[in-house]
Structures are given as structure tokens and as C-alpha cells.
XYZ file of C-alpha atoms in Angstrom:
120
model
C 11.463 -12.819 -49.828
C 8.564 -11.056 -48.095
C 7.055 -14.442 -47.246
C 10.285 -15.699 -45.711
C 10.773 -12.585 -43.690
C 7.104 -12.738 -42.584
C 7.509 -16.326 -41.488
C 10.682 -15.671 -39.655
C 9.252 -12.781 -37.725
C 6.132 -14.718 -36.919
C 8.132 -17.643 -35.581
C 10.304 -15.273 -33.528
C 7.252 -13.647 -31.922
C 5.867 -17.105 -31.066
C 9.078 -18.239 -29.467
C 9.724 -15.130 -27.439
C 5.984 -15.047 -26.380
C 6.244 -18.633 -25.220
C 9.427 -17.976 -23.279
C 8.107 -14.943 -21.481
C 4.743 -16.550 -20.451
C 6.239 -18.151 -17.324
C 4.624 -17.188 -14.084
C 6.518 -14.352 -12.582
C 6.904 -13.738 -8.873
C 4.150 -11.589 -7.695
C 5.161 -8.408 -5.935
C 2.994 -6.200 -3.843
C 1.273 -3.359 -5.511
C 1.974 0.058 -3.999
C 0.062 3.272 -3.916
C 2.109 5.624 -6.129
C 3.909 8.502 -4.366
C 2.884 7.300 -0.904
C 6.053 6.912 0.946
C 5.737 7.711 4.537
C 8.338 8.262 7.304
C 8.059 7.848 11.049
C 8.105 11.655 11.372
C 4.825 11.852 9.385
C 3.282 9.121 11.444
C 3.975 10.982 14.630
C 2.200 14.093 13.163
C -1.245 12.515 13.649
C -2.669 12.051 17.058
C -6.000 11.475 18.896
C -8.303 14.351 18.694
C -7.197 15.398 15.249
C -9.714 15.395 12.309
C -9.850 12.521 9.818
C -8.873 14.909 6.958
C -5.646 15.609 8.647
C -4.762 11.895 8.893
C -5.626 11.406 5.193
C -3.638 14.514 4.194
C -0.506 13.286 6.054
C -0.820 9.493 5.435
C -2.565 9.428 2.030
C -5.365 7.187 0.825
C -5.935 4.291 3.276
C -5.262 0.721 2.240
C -8.395 -0.466 3.841
C -11.507 1.393 5.018
C -14.581 0.096 6.846
C -17.497 2.346 7.629
C -19.799 1.633 10.550
C -22.682 3.339 12.235
C -20.331 4.757 14.894
C -17.735 6.049 12.406
C -14.942 4.559 10.362
C -11.895 2.398 10.686
C -8.993 3.332 8.477
C -5.985 1.149 7.995
C -2.727 1.689 6.112
C -0.315 -1.209 5.582
C 3.338 -0.701 4.795
C 6.545 -2.305 3.584
C 10.014 -0.988 4.386
C 11.877 0.832 1.559
C 15.459 0.035 0.780
C 16.454 3.582 -0.283
C 15.780 5.554 2.863
C 15.997 4.773 6.615
C 12.677 4.709 8.494
C 10.635 5.024 5.257
C 7.806 2.888 4.161
C 5.719 2.311 1.034
C 1.989 2.083 1.337
C 0.476 -1.159 0.102
C -2.378 -0.817 -2.268
C -4.196 -3.876 -0.837
C -4.451 -5.339 2.670
C -2.061 -8.211 3.058
C -3.559 -11.640 3.032
C -1.494 -12.577 6.125
C -0.964 -10.305 8.974
C 1.589 -11.147 11.682
C 3.908 -9.411 14.082
C 6.194 -8.225 11.456
C 3.365 -6.344 9.559
C 3.782 -2.605 9.500
C 0.480 -0.659 9.853
C -1.345 2.459 11.055
C -4.873 2.047 12.392
C -7.146 5.028 12.869
C -10.692 4.868 14.390
C -12.806 7.915 13.588
C -16.151 8.896 15.121
C -19.282 10.133 13.154
C -18.018 13.717 13.391
C -14.683 12.935 11.806
C -12.538 13.147 14.958
C -9.831 10.500 15.581
C -10.810 8.486 18.673
C -8.015 5.959 18.524
C -4.705 6.055 16.717
C -2.173 3.187 16.845
C 0.716 2.192 14.632
C 3.672 -0.138 14.324
C 6.471 0.955 11.988
């Protein structure tokens, strides 16, 4: 009896495992609890400190450090549950076009925002 039950459960695991091994549609990974609204994007401006931008916008999706300072970029995808709200993508999109939502901040060596642009 135990052998039959073991054989049946083993067969069931193999069958269900084989059925669920299909390639699934890959979704973007998001930074948890990082929703941003247009109101928050408008709170940051040129002349502010980098720490304020990161406090309001969260951890950047992409960061590049240079001798002159840093370039911080956040990439977003629209949410379906709130108007003018966006989820921060965990990784920079492989394809960037006119429909890509982003915020780009250029910071000097002293941590002051020299250029701030966004498209939401």
C-alpha cells in the first residue's frame, strides 16, 4: 500500500513539474514600494542636493559615476491602480524609445543637481 501511494505521488510530482516548466512571459522587475507620482517628480529641481532627489524618488534604476559627478536615472512603467502613478523598474530597459518614462538627474562633485529632466 505504501509503495503504491509513493509511486502515485512521485508520478504526480513529475507530471505537474513537467506541465509547469513551460517558459513564462517575463515581466519587468520593480523596485518594491517605489511608486512615484507626478507631484513627487515636481518636488525635485535644479540646485537641490542629490540626497533630496534620492529621498523623494528612491533608489535609481541606473547610476553612472564620472570625474565630474554622477548621472542618476530612474525608469518607470505606468500603474493601473492610480492615475499619474508609476512603478520604478529595477533594471534599465533594453529598448528605450519615445514612450519610455524616465527621470534623469545630473549631479556635480559636490552633490548639487545641475540638470533635471523627466518624461512621465
